[in-house]
Coordinates of C-alpha atoms and ligand atoms in Angstrom, one line a residue:
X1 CA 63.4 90.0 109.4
X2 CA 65.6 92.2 107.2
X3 CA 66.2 90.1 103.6
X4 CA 69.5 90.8 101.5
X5 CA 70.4 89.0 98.1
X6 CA 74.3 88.4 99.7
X7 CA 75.3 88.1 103.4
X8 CA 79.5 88.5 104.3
X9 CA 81.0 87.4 107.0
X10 CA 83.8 89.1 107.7
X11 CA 84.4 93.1 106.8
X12 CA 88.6 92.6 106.4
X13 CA 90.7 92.4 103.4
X14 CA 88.8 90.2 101.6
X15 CA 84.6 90.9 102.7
X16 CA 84.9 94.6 102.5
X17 CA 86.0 94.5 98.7
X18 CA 83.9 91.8 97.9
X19 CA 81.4 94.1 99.5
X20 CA 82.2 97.1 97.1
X21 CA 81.7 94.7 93.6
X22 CA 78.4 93.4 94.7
X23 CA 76.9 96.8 95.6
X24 CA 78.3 97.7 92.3
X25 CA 76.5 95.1 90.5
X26 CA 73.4 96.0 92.1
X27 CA 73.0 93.3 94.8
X28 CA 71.6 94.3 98.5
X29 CA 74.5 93.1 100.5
X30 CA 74.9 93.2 104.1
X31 CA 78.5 92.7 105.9
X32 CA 78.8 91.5 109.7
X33 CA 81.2 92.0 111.5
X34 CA 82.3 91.4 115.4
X35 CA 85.0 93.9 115.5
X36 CA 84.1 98.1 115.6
X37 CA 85.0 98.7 112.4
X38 CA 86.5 97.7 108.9
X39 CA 89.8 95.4 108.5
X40 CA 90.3 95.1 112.0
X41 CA 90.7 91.6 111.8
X42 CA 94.5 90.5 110.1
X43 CA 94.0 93.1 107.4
X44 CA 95.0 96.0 109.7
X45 CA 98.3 93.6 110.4
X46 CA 99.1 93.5 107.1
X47 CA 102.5 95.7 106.0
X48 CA 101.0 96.4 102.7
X49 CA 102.8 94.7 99.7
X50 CA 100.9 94.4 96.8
X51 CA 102.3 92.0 94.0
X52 CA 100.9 89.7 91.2
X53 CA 104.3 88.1 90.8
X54 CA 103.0 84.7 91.9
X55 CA 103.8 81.0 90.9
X56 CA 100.2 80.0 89.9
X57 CA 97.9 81.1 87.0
X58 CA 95.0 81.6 89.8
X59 CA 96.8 84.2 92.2
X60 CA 98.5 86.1 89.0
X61 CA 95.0 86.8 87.3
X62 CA 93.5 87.5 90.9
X63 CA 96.3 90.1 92.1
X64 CA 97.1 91.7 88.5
X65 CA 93.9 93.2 88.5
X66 CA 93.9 93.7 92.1
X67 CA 96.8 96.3 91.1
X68 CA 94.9 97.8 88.0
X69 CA 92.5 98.2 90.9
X70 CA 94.7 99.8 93.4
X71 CA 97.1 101.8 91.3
X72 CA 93.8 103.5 89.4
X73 CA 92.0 103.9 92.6
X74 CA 92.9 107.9 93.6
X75 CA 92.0 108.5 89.9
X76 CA 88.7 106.9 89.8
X77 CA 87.6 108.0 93.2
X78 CA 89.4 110.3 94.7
X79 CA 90.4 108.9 98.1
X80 CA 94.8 108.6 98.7
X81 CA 95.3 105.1 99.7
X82 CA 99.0 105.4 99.4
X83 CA 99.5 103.6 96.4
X84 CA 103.2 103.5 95.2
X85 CA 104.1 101.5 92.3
X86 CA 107.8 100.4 93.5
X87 CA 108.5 97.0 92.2
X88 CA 109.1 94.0 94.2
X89 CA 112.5 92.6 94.1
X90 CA 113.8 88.7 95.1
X91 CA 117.6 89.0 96.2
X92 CA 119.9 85.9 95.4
X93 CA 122.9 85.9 97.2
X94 CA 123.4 82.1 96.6
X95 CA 123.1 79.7 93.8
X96 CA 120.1 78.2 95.6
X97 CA 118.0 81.2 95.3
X98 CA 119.5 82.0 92.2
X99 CA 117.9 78.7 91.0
X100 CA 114.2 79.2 92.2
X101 CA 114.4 82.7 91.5
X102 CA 115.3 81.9 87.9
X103 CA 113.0 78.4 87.5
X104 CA 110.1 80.7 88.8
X105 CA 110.8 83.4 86.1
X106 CA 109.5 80.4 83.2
X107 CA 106.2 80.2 85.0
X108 CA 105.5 83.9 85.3
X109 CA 106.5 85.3 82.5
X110 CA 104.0 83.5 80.3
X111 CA 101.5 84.8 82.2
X112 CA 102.5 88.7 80.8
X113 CA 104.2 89.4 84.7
X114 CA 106.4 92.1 84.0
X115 CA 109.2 90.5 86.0
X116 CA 113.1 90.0 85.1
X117 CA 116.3 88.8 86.3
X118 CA 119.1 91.1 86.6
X119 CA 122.6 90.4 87.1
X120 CA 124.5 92.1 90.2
X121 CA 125.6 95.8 88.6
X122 CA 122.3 96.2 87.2
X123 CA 120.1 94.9 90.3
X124 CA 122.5 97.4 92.3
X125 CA 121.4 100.4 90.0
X126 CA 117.8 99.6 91.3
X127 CA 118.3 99.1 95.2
X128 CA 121.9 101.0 95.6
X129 CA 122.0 100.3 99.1
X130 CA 121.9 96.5 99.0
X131 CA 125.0 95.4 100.7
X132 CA 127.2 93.5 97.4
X133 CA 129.5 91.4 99.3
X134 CA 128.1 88.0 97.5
X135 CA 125.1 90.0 95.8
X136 CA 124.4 87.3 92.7
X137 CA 122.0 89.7 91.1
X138 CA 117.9 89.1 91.8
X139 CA 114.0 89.5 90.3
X140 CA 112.7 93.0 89.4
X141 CA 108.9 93.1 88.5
X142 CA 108.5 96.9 88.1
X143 CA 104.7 96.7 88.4
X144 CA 104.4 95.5 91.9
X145 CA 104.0 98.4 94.5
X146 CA 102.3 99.4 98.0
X147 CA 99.6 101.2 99.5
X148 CA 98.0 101.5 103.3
X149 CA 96.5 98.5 104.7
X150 CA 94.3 100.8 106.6
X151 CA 93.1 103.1 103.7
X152 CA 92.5 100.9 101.3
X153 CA 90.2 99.2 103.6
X154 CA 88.5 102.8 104.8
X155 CA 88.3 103.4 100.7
X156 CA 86.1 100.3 99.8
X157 CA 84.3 100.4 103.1
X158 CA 83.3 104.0 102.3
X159 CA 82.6 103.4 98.3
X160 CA 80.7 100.2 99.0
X161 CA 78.5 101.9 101.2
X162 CA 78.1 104.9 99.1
X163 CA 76.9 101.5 96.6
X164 CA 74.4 100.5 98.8
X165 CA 76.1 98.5 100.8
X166 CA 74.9 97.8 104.6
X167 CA 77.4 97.1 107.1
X168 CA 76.6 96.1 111.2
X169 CA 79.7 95.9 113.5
X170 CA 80.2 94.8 117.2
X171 CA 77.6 91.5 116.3
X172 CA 79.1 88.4 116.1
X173 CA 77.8 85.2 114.0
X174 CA 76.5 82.3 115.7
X175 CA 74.6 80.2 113.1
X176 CA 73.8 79.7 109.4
X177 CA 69.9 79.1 108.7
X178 CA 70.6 76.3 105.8
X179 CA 67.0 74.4 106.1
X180 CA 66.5 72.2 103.6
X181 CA 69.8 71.9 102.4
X182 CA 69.6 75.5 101.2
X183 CA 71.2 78.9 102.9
X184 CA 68.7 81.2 104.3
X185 CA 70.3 83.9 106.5
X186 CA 72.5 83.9 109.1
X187 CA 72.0 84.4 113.1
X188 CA 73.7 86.8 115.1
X189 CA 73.9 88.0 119.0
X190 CA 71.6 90.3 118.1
X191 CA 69.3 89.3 115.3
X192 CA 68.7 87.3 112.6
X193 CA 68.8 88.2 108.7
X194 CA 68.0 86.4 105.8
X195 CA 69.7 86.2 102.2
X196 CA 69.9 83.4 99.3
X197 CA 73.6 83.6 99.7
X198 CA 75.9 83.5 102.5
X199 CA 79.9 84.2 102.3
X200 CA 82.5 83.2 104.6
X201 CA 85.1 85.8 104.2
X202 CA 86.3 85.3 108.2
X203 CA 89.5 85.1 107.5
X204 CA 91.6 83.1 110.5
X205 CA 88.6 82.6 112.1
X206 CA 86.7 80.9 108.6
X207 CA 87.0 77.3 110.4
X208 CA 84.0 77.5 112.9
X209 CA 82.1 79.2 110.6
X210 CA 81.9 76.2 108.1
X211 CA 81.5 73.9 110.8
X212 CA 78.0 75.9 111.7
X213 CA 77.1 74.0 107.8
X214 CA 78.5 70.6 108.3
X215 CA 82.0 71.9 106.4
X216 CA 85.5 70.9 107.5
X217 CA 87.8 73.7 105.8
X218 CA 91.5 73.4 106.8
X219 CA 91.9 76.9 107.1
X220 CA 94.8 77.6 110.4
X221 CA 95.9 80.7 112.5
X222 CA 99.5 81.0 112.1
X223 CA 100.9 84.2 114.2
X224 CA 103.6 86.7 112.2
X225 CA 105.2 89.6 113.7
X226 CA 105.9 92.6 111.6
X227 CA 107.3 96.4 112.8
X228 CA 107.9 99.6 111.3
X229 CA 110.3 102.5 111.9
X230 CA 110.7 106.4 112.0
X231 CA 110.3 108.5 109.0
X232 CA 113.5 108.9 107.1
X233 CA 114.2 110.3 104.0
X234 CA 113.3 108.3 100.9
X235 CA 116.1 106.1 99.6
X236 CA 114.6 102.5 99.2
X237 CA 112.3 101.8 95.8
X238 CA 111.0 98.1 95.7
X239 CA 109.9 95.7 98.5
X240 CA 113.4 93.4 98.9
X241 CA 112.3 89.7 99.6
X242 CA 115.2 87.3 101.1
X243 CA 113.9 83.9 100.6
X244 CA 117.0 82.4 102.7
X245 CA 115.7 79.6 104.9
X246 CA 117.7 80.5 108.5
X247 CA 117.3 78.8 112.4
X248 CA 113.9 80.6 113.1
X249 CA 112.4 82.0 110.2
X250 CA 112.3 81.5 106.4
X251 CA 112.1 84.1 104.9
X252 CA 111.8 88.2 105.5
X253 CA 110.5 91.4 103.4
X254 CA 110.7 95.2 103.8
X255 CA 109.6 98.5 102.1
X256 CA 109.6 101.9 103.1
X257 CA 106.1 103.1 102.6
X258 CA 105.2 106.3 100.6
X259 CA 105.2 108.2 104.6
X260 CA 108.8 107.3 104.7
X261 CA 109.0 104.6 107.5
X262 CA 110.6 101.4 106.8
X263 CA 107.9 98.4 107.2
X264 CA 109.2 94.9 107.9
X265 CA 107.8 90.9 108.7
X266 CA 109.4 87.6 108.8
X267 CA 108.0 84.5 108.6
X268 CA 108.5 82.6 110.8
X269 CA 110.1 78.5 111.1
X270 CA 108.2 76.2 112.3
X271 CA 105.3 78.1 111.9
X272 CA 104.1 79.5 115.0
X273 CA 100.4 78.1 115.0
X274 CA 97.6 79.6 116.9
X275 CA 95.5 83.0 118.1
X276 CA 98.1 84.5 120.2
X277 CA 99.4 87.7 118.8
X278 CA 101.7 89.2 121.5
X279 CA 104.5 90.2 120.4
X280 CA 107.7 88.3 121.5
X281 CA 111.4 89.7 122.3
X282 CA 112.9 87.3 119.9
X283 CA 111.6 88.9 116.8
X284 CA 113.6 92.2 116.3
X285 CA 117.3 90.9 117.1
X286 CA 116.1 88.2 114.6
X287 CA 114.8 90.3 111.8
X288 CA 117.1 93.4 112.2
X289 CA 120.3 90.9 111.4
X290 CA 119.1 90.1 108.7
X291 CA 118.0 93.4 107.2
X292 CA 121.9 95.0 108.5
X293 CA 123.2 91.8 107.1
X294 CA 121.3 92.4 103.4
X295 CA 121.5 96.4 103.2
X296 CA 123.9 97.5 106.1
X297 CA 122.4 101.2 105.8
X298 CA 119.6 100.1 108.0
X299 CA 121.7 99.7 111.3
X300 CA 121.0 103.0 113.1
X301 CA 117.2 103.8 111.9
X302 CA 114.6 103.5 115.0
X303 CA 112.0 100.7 115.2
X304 CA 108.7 102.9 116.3
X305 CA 106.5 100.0 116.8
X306 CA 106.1 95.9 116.5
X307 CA 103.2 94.1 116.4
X308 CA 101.4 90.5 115.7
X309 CA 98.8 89.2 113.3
X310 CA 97.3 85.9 112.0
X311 CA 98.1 84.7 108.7
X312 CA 95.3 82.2 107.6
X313 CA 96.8 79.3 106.5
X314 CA 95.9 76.6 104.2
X315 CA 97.8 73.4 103.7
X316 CA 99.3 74.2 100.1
X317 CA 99.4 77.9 100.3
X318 CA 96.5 79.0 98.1
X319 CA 93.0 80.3 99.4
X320 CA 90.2 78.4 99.0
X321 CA 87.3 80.0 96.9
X322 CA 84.3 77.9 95.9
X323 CA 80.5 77.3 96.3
X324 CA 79.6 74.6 99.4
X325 CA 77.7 71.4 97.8
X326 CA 75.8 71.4 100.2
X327 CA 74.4 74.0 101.4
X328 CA 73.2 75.6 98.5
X329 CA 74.0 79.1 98.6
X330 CA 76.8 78.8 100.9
X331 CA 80.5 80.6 99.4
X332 CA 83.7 80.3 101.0
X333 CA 86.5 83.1 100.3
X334 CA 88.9 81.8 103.0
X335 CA 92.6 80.9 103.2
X336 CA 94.2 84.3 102.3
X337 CA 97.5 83.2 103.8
X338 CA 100.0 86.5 103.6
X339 CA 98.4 87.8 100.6
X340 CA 94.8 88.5 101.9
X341 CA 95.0 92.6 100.9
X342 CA 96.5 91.9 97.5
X343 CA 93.7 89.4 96.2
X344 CA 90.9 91.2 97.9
X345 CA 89.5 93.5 95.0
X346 CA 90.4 91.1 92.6
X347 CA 88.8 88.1 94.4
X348 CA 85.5 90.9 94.8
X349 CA 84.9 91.2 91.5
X350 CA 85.3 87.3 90.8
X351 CA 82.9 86.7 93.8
X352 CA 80.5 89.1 92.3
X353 CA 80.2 87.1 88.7
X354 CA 80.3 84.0 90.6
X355 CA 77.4 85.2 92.4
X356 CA 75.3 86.5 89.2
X357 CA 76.5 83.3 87.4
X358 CA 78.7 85.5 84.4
X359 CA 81.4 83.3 84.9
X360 CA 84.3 83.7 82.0
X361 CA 86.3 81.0 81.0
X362 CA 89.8 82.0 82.6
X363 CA 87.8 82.4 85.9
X364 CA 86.3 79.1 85.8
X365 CA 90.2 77.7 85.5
X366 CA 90.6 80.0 88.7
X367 CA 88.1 78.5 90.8
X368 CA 89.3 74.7 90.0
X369 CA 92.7 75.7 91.1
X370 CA 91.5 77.2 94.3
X371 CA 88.6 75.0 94.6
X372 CA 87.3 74.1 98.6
X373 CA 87.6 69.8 96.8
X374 CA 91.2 69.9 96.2
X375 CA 93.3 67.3 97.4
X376 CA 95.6 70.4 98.8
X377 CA 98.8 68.1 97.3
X378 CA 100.7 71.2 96.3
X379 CA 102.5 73.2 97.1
X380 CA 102.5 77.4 96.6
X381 CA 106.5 78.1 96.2
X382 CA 106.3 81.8 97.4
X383 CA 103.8 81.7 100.1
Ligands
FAD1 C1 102.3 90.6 109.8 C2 101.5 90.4 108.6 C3 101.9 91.0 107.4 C4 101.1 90.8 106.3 N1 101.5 91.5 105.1 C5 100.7 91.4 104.0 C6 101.0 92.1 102.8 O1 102.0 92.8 102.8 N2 100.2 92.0 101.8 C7 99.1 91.2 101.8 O2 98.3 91.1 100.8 N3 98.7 90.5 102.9 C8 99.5 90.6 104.0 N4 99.2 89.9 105.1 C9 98.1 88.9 105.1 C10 96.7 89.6 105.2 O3 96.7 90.4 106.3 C11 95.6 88.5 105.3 O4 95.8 87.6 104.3 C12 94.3 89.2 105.1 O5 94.1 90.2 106.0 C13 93.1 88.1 105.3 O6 92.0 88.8 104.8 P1 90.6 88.2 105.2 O7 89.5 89.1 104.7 O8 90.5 86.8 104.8 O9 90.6 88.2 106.9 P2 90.4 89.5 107.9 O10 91.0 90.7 107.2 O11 91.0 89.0 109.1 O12 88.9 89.7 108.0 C14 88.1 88.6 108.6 C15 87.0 89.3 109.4 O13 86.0 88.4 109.8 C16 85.5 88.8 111.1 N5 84.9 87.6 111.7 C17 85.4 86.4 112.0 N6 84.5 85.6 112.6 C18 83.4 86.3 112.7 C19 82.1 86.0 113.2 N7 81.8 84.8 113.7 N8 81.1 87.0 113.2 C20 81.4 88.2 112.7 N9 82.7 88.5 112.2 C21 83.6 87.6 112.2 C22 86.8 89.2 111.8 O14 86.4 90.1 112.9 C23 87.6 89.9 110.7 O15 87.4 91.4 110.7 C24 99.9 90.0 106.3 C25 99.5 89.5 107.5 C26 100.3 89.6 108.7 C27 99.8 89.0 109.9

């Protein structure tokens, strides 16, 4: 039987980076897999916003390195992942939003979030083509940006196996070896392989897994439908949240990546719970309101594509990350939610000094906060 020091589950968002920092500490890591390739899971669903502005200390830390990760990557390695720093910006065409938006501003800014409020004129001189019938003014945070979903994964799969790294596709995992109250390895379709340490990075599918150890993690499938248009010529800077709650969905968000499409999701209300992920008829009329309704520019551009994907949910809206008590050995990296690709390299190089016990102070705060014992009480406000 083939011995590692780590086993992932899971080569998507969060496994495949996790993958990269422990080759890079000098680890023997294997990733599994059951889909052909890398991020084929919900990462390659993902539109591909990448932001630390956050309302907790935990996901802040976590995603502003995750961008001195991504927006350094070309430079360090070489490979395009179609980084854009653009800035994320939170419209407020109401006092309500104004409110949160503003409330939400004394959380982050302590944390060194470069993020600010500006009044309508000068919010305008940022997005031009926000329709300002009722524009209040909104959230700017400058360092926020985007990059391919689909290349960043290809870049960490590529650099973690250039590490060392081993990865096996098309075999599913169908057991845990924990005898003795310890992890072991892990059994497959077609094998079995053995390491002191096991992670569940399965993303929407992270719930069976931690049954196969005695585990009940309350990690949910909830199905969002995203699109993207034609190519047109660059005009739109930040990512433009609208956080107003409407029949059928609560919130929407759209870019226009660094190709020139326009890519856009909603989330939906109620949450549409569960594995299916084909696509409905109700979305688009839904979503392209909206957008018209918010910058009215939008109205003749053509939708190329839609498609579905699984957020995985957790009850408060932060991921779990922690060590099993029992099993020994066994780690859960689970409960991404919608920001699965913007933790992931900075949740890999956590995992990796959780797993060579160099633990830092600040990260040790972290892992309380997104620890698998919470009581899940909370609540996170921008899920
Ligand atoms: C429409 C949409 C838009 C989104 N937009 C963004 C965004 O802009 N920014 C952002 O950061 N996030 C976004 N997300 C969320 C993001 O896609 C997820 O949070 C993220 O992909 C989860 O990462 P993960 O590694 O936990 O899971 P995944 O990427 O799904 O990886 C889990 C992997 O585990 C594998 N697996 C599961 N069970 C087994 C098993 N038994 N054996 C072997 N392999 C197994 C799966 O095949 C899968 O490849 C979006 C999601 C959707 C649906």
């Amino acid at each position: 039987m083939a011995n590692y020091d780590v086993i992932i589950i899971g080569a998507g968002s969060v496994g495949t980076p996790t993958a990269f920092s422990l080759a890079e500490a000098g680890l023997r890591t294997l990733v599994i897999d059951r889909r052909a390739s890398a991020g084929q899971g919900s990462n390659k669903a993902a539109i591909g916003g990448l932001r630390a502005t956050h309302s907790d200390p935990a996901k802040i830390r976590l995603c502003l390195r995750s961008l001195d990760i991504f927006s350094t990557w070309k430079a360090k390695y070489g490979d395009d992942i179609e980084w854009q720093k653009a800035g994320y910006s939170f419209v407020a065409y109401r006092e309500r939003e104004e409110k949160i938006l503003k409330d939400l501003l004394a959380i982050q800014k302590p944390f060194g979030l470069n993020i600010d409020w500006l009044d309508r004129d000068d919010f305008l001189k940022v997005i031009p083509d926000l329709n300002p019938d009722g524009l209040i003014g909104g959230t700017f945070s400058p360092n926020d940006g985007n990059a391919s979903p689909l290349l960043v994964l290809h870049a960490f799969y590529t650099h973690a196996r250039r590490l060392g790294a081993e990865f096996r596709f098309n075999e599913n995992v169908t057991g845990i070896d924990a005898a003795g109250g310890r992890v072991r390895g892990v059994k497959t379709d077609q094998g079995e392989y053995g390491a002191d340490v096991v992670i569940n990075a399965a993303g929407a599918w992270a719930t069976p897994l931690a049954k196969m150890v005695g585990m009940d993690v309350p990690v949910k499938p909830d199905s969002h439908e995203a699109a993207i248009t034609e190519a047109v010529a660059p005009f739109l800077k930040p990512m433009v949240v609208d956080i107003r709650p409407v029949t059928g969905s609560a919130n929407y968000y759209f870019y226009q990546h660094a190709t020139g499409q326009i890519v856009f999701c909603i989330t939906p209300s109620p949450n549409l719970w569960g594995e299916d992920c084909r696509e409905t008829s109700e979305f688009l009329p839904m979503v392209a309101r909206r957008m018209v309704d918010v910058m009215p520019r939008l109205a003749n551009i053509r939708v190329r594509r839609t498609w579905r994907g699984l957020y995985p949910m957790t009850p408060d809206g932060f991921p779990i990350v922690g060590w099993a008590k029992e099993p020994e050995g066994y780690l859960l990296v689970v409960g991404m939610c919608g920001q699965g690709l913007m933790l992931g390299p900075g949740l890999g190089e956590l995992i990796a000094r959780m797993v060579k016990h160099d633990l830092a102070e600040s990260d040790q705060e972290m892992l309380n906060i997104l620890s698998p014992y919470r009581q899940f009480a909370g609540q996170e406000k921008l899920k």
